[in-house]
Backbone as CSV, one residue per row, in Angstrom:
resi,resn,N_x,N_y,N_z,CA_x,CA_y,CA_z,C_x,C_y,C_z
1,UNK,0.852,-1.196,0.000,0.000,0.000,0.000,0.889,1.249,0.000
2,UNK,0.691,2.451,-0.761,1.514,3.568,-0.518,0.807,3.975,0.569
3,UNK,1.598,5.104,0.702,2.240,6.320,1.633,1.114,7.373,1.265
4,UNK,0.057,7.878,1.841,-0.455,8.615,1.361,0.187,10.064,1.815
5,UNK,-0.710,10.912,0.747,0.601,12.347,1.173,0.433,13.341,1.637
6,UNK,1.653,13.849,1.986,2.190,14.899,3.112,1.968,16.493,2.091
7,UNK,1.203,17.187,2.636,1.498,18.450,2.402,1.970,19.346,3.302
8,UNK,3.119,20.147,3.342,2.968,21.389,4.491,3.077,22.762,3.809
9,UNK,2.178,23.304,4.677,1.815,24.475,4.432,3.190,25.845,4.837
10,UNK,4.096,26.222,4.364,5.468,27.393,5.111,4.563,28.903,4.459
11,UNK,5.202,29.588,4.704,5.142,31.353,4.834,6.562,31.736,4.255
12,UNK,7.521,31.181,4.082,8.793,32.040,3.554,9.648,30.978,3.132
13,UNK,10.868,31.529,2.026,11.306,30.789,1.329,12.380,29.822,2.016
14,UNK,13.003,30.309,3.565,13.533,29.193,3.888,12.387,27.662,4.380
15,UNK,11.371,28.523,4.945,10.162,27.268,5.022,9.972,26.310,3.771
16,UNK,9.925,27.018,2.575,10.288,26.036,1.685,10.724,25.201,0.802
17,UNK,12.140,25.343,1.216,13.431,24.916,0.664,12.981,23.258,2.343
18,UNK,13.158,23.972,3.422,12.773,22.949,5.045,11.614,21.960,3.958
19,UNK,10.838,22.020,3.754,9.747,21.280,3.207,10.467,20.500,2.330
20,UNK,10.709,21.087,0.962,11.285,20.230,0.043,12.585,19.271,0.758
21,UNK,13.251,19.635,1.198,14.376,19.015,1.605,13.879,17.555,2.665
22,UNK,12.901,17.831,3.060,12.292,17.124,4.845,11.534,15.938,3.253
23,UNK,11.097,16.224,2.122,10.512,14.866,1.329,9.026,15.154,1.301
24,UNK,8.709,16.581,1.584,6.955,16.957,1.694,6.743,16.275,0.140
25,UNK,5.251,16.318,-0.307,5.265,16.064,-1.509,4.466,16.661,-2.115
26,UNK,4.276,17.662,-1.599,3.467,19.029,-1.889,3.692,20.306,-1.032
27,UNK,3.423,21.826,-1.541,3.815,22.474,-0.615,2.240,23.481,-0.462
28,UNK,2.127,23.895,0.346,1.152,24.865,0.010,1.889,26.110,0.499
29,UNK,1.875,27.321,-0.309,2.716,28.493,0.016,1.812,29.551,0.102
30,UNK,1.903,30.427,1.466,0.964,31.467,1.988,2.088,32.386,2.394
31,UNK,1.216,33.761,2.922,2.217,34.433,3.911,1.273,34.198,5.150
32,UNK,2.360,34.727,6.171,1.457,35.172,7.413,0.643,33.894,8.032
33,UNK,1.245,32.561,8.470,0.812,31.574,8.673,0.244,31.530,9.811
34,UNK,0.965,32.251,10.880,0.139,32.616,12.232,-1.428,33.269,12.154
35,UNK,-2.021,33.779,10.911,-2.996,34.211,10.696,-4.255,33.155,9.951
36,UNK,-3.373,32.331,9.796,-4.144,31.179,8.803,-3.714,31.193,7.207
37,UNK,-2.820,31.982,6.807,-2.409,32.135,5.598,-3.265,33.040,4.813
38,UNK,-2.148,33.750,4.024,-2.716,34.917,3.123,-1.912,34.943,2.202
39,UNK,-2.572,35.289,0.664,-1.869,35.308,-0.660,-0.146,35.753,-0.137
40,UNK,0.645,34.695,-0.647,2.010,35.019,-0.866,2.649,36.420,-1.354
41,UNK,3.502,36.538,-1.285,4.527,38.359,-2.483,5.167,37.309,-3.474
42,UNK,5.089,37.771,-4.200,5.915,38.335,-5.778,7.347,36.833,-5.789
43,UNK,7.838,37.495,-4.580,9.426,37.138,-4.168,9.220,35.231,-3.874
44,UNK,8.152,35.383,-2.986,7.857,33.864,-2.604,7.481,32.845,-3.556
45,UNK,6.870,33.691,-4.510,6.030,33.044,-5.619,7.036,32.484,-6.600
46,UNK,7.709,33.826,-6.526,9.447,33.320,-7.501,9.871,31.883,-7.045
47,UNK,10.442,32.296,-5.780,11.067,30.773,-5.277,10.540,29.595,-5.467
48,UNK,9.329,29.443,-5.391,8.836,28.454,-5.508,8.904,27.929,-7.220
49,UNK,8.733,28.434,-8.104,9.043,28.349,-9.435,10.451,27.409,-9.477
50,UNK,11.245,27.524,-8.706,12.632,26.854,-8.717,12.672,25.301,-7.989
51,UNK,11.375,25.175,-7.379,11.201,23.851,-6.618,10.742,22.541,-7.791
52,UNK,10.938,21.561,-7.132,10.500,20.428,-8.049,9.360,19.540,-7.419
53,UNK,8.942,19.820,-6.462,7.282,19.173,-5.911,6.105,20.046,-6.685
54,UNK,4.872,19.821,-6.549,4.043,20.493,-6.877,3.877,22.067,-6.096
55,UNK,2.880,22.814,-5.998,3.230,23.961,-4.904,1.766,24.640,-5.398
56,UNK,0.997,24.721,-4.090,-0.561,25.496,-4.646,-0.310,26.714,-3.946
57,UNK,-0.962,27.079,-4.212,-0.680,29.083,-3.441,-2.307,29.732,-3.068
58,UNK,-2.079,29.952,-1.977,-2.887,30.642,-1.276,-3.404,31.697,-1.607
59,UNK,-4.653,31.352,-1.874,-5.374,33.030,-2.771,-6.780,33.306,-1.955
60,UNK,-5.962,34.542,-0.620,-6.740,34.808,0.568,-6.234,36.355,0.350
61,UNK,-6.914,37.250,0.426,-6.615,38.783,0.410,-6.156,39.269,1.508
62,UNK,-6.758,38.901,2.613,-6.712,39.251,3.965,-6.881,38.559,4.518
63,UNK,-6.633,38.972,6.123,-6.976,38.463,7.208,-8.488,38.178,7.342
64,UNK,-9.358,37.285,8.594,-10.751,37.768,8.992,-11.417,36.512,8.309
65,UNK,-12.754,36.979,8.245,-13.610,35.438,7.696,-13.159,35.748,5.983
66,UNK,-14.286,35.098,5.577,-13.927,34.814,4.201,-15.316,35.212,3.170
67,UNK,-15.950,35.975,4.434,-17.134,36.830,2.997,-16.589,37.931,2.475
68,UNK,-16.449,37.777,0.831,-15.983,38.183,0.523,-16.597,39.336,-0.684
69,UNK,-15.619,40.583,-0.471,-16.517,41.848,-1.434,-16.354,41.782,-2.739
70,UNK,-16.952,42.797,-3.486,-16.407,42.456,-4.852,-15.028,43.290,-4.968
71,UNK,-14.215,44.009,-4.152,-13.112,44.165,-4.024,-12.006,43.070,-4.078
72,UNK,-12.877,42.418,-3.005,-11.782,41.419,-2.529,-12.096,40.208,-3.930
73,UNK,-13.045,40.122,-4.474,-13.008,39.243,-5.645,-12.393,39.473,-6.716
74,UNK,-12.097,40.744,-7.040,-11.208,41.203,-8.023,-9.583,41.220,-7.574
75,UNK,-9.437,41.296,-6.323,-7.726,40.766,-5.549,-7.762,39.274,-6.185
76,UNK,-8.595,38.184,-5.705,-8.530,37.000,-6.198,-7.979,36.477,-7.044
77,UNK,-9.013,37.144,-8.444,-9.036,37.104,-9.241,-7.485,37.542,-10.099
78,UNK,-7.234,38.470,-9.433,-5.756,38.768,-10.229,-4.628,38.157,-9.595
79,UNK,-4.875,37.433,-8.228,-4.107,36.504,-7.726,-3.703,34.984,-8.349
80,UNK,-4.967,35.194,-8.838,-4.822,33.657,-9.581,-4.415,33.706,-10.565
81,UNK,-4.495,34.399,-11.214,-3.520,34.984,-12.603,-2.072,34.577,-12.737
82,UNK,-1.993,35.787,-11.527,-0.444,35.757,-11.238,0.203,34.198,-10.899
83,UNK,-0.834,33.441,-10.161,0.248,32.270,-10.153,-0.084,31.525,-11.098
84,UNK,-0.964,31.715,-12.329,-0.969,30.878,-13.738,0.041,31.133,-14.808
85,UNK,0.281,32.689,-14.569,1.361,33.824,-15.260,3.042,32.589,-14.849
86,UNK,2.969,32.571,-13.150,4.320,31.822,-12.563,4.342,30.527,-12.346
87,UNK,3.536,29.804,-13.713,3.101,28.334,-13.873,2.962,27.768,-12.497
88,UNK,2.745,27.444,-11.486,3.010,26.647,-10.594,1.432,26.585,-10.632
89,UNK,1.526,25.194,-9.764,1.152,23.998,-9.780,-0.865,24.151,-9.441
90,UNK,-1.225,24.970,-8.395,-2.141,25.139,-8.245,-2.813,26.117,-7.113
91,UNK,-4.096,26.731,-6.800,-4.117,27.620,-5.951,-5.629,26.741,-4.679
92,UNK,-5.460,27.700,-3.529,-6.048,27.171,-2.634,-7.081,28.318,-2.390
93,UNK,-8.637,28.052,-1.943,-9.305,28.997,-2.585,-10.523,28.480,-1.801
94,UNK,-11.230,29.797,-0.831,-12.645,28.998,-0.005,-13.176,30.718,-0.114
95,UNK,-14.596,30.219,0.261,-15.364,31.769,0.749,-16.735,31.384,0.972
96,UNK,-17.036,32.209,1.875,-18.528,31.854,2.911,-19.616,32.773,2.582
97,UNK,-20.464,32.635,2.619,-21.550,33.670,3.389,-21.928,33.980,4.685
98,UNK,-22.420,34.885,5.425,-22.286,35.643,6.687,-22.718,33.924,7.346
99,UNK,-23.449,32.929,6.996,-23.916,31.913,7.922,-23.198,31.009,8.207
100,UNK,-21.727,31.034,7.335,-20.978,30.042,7.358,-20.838,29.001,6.213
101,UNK,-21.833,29.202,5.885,-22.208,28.163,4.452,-21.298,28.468,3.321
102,UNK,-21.049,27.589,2.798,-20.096,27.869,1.458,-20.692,28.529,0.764
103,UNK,-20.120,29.843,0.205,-20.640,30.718,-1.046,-20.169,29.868,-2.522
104,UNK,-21.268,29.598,-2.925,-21.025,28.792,-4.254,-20.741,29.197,-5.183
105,UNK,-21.456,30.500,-5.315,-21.673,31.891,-6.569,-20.044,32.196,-6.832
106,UNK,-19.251,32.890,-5.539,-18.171,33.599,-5.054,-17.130,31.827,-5.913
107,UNK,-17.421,30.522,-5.174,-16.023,29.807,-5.465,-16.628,29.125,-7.097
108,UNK,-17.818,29.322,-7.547,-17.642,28.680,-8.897,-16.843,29.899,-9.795
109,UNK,-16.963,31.061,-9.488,-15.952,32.065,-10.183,-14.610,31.882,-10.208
110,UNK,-14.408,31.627,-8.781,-12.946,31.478,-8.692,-12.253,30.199,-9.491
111,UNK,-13.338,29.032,-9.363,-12.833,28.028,-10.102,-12.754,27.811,-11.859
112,UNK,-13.932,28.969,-12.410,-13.492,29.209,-13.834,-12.446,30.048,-13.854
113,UNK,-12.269,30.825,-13.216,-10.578,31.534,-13.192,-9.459,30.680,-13.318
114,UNK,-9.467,29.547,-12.297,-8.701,28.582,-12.256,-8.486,27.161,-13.071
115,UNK,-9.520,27.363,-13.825,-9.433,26.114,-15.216,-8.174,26.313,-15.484
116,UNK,-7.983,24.339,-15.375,-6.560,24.314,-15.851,-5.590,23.858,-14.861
117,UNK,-5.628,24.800,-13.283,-4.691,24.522,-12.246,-5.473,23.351,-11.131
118,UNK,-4.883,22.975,-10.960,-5.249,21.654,-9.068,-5.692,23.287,-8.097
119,UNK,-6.803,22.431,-8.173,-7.760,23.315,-6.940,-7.944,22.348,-5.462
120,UNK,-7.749,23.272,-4.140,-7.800,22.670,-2.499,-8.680,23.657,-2.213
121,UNK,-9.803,23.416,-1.720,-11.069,24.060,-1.171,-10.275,24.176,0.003
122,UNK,-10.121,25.400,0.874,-9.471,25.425,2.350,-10.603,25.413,3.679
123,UNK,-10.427,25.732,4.460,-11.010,24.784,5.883,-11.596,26.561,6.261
124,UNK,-12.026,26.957,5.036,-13.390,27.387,5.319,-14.922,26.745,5.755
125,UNK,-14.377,25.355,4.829,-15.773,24.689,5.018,-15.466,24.197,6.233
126,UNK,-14.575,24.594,7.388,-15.047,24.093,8.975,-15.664,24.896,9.576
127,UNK,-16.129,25.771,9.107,-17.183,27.155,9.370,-18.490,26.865,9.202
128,UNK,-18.736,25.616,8.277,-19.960,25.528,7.958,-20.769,25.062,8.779
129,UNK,-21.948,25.090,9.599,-22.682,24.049,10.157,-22.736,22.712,10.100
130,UNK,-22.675,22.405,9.014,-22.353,21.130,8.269,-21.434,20.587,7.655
131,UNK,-20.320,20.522,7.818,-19.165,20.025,7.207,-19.397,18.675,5.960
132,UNK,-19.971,17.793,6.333,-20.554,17.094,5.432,-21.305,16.951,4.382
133,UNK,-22.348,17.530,4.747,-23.230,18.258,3.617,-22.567,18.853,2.828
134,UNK,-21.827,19.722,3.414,-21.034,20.972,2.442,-19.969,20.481,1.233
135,UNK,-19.095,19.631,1.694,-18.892,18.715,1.066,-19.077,18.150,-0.400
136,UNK,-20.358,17.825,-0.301,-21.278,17.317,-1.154,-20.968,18.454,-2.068
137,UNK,-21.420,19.366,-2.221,-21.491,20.931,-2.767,-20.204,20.833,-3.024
138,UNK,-19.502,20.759,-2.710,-17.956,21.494,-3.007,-17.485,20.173,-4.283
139,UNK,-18.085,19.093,-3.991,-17.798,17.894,-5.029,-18.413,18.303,-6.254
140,UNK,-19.695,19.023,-6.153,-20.686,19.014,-7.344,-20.368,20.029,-8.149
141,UNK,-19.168,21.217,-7.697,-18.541,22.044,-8.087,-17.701,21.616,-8.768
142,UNK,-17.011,20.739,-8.710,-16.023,20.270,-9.614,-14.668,19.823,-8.484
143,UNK,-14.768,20.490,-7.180,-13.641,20.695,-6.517,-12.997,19.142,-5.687
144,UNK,-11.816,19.196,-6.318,-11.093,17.341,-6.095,-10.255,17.645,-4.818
145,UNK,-10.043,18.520,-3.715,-9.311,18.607,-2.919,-9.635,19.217,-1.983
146,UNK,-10.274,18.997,-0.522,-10.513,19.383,0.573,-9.622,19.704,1.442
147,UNK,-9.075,20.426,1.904,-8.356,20.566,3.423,-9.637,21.459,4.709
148,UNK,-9.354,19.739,5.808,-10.054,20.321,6.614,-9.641,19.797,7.857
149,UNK,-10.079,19.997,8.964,-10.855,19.449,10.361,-11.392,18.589,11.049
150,UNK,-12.342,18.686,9.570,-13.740,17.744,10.397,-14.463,19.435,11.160
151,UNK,-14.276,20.166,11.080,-15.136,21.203,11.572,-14.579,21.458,13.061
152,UNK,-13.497,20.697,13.557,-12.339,21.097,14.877,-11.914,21.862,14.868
153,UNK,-11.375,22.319,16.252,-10.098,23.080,16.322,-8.596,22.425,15.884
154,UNK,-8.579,20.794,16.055,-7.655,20.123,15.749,-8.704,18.800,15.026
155,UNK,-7.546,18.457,14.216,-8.344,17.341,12.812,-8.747,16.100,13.955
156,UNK,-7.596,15.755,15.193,-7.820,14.790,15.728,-8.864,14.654,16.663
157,UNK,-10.005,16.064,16.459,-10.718,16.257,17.272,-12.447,15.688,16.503
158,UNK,-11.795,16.343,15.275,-12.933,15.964,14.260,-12.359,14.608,13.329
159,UNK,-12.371,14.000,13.906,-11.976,12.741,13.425,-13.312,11.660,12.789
160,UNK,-14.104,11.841,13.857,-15.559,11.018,13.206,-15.759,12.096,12.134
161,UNK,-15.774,12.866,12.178,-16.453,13.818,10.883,-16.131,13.993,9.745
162,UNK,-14.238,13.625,10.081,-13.448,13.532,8.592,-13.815,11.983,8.011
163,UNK,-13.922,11.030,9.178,-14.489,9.445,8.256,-15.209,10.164,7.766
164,UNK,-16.504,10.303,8.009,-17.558,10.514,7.250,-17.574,11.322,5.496
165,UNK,-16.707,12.137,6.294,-16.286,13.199,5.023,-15.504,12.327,3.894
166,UNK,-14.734,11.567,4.121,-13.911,10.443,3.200,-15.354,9.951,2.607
167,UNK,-15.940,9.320,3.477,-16.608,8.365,2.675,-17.560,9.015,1.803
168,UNK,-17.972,10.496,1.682,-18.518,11.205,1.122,-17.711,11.742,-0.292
169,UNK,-16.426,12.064,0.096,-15.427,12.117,-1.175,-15.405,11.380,-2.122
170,UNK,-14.652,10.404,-1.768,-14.965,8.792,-2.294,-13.464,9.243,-3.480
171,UNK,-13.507,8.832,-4.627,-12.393,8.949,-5.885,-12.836,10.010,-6.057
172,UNK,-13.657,11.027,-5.760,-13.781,12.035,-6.451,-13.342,13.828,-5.516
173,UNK,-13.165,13.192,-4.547,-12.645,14.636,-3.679,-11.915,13.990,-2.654
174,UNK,-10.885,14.380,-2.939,-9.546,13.921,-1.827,-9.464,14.450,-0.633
175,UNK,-9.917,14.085,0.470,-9.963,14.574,1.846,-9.139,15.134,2.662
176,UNK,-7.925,16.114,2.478,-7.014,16.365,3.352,-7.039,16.910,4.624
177,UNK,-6.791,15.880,5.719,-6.476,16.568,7.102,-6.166,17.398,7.671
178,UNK,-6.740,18.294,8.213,-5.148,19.401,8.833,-5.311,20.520,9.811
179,UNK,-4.744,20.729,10.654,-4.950,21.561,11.872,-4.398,20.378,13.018
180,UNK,-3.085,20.958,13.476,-2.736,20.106,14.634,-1.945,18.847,13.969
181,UNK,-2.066,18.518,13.283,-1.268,17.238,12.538,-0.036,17.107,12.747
182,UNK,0.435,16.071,13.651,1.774,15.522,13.788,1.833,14.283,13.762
183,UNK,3.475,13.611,14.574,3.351,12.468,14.072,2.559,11.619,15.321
184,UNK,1.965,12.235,16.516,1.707,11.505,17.290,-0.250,11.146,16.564
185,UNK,-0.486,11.881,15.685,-2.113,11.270,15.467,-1.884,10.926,14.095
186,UNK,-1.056,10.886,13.215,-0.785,10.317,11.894,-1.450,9.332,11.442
187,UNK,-1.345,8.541,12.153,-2.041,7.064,12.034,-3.505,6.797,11.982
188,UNK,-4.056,7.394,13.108,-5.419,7.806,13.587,-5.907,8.606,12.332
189,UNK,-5.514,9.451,12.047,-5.970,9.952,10.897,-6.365,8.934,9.822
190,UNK,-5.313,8.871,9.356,-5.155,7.860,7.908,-6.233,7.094,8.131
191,UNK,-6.546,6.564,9.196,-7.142,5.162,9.588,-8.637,5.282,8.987
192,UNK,-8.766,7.029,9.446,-10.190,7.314,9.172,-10.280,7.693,7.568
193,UNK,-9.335,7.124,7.119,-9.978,7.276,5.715,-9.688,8.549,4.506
194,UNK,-8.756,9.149,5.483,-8.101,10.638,4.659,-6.931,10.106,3.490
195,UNK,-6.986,11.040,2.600,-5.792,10.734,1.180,-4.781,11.129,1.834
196,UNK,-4.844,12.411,2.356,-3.768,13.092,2.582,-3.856,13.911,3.990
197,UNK,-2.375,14.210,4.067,-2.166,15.130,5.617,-1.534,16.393,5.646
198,UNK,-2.297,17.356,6.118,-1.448,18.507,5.883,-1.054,18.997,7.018
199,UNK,0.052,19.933,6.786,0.592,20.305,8.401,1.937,21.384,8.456
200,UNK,1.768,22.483,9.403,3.310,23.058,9.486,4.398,22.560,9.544
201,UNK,4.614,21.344,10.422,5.647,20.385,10.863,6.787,21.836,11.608
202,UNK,6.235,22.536,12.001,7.026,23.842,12.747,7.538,23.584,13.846
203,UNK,8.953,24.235,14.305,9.491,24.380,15.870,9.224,26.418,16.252
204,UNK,9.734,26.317,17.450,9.697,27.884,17.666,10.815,28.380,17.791
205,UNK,11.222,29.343,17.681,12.575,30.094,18.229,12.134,31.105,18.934
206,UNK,12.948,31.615,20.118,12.359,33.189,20.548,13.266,34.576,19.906
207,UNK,12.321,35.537,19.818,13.015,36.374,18.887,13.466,37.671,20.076
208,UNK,14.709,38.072,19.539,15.131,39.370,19.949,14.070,40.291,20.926
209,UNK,15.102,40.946,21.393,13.892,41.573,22.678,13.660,42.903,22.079
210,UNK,14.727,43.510,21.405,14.631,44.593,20.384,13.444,44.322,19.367
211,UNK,13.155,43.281,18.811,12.269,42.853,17.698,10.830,43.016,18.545
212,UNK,10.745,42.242,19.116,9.614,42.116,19.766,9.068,43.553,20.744
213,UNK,10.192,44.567,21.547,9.633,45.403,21.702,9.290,46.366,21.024
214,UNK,9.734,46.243,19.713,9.212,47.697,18.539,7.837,47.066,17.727
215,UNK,7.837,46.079,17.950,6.257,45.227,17.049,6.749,44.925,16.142
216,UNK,8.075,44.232,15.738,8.683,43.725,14.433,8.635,42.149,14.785
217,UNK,8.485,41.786,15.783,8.399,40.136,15.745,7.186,39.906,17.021
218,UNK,6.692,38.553,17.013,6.059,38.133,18.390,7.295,37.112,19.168
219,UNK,7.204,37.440,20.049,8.011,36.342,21.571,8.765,35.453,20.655
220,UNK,7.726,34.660,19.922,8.596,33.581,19.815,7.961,33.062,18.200
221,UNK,9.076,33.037,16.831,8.102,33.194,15.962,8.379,31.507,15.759
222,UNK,7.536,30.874,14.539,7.866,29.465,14.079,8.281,29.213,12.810
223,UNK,8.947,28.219,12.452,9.715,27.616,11.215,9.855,26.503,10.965
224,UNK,9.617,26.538,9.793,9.870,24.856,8.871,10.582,23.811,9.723
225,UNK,10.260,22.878,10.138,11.395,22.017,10.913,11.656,21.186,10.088
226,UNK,12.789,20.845,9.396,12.762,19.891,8.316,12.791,18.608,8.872
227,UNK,13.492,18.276,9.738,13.195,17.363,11.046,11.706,16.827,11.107
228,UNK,10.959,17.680,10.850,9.289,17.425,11.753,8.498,16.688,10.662
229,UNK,9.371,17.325,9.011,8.744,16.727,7.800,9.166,15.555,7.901
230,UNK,10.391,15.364,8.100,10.417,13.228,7.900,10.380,12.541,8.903
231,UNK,10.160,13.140,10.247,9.065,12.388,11.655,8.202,12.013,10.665
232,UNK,6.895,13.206,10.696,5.849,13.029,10.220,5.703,11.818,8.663
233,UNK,6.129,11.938,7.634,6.668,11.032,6.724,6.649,9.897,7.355
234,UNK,7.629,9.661,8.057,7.743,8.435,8.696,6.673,7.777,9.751
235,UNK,5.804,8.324,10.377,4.766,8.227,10.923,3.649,7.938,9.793
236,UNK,3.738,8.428,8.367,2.916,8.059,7.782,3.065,6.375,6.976
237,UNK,3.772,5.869,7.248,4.070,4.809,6.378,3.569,3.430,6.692
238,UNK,2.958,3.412,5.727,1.714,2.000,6.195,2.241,0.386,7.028
């Protein structure tokens, strides 16, 4: 049986050089990871062009929920461009309405924008009331790649919810895990039926006291552990 696969999600280009090197087999590239991730710069987008895994990119405008204006749909929109413009591999892409519910209107746009690239619905849909249901919807859209929860704070929390969610996928929407993912629930996961696992695989460092007292860093920021990628790897292996 293979190895099903590892994605981690970094914020900067030594994060993902740590990824590639650690054997990820996908990357997902954001900025601002402490925030939940937000569209990458220019510079990041470059680097990644030089990698040899796949690499989807985060196409989030801002911080905050994810109803989104027609401002912020036209950021999107030229976000996704840009990483079709810097060939890579594919973009990651969710948005709600005020109830939580997946806005369908808002992601079938985004996904004719994206004809052509690997689309990951992001763990907006753990917002939804229904994670399952929602699901359904996000399949009938066309969309082959979930990253979620289970509707948790941690995946290992929503664990009955991600079975369920697998078995709702089926060959046609790939279930990825993620929030909290290491190598101590790896297994547990998989078990329930997920393709794939996503995860920071991060350590902390503490930063300068100069940094932190002018508002240029927090206490203690985090980074790629390349270490944490082939734990985890290795925790995944059937």
């Amino acid at each position: 049986m293979a190895r099903a696969e590892l994605e981690v999600c970094v914020d900067d280009i030594a994060g993902l050089h740590a990824a590639v090197e650690g054997g990820a087999d996908r990357v997902e590239l954001c900025a601002a990871l402490p925030l939940g991730g937000l569209t990458p710069g220019a510079g990041l987008i470059r680097a990644a062009q030089e990698v040899a895994i796949p690499v989807m990119v985060m196409i989030r405008p801002r911080a905050g929920d994810f109803v989104f204006s027609s401002d912020d749909m036209r950021a999107m929109l030229a976000e996704i461009a840009a990483v079709r413009q810097a060939g890579l591999h594919g973009v990651v892409i969710g948005a709600s309405v005020p109830d939580g519910q997946l806005d369908l209107a808002v992601l079938a746009r985004l996904l004719e924008a994206a004809a052509g690239l690997d689309v990951t619905l992001h763990r907006a849909i753990d917002l939804c009331p229904d994670p399952v249901a929602s699901l359904g919807k996000a399949v009938e859209l066309g969309i082959s790649r979930v990253l979620t929860s289970g509707g948790a704070r941690r995946a290992i929390d929503g664990i009955a919810t991600l079975e369920r969610m697998a078995v709702i996928g089926g060959t046609r929407c790939q279930v990825m895990a993620g929030s909290g993912v290491d190598a101590h629930c790896a297994q547990r996961l998989l078990a329930a039926g997920v393709g794939a696992l996503h995860g920071s695989c991060s350590s902390g460092t503490r930063q300068g006291a100069g940094l932190v007292e002018m508002g240029f860093a927090p206490e203690t920021a985090r980074f790629t552990d390349q270490q944490k990628v082939r734990t985890l790897l290795q925790a995944m292996e059937p």
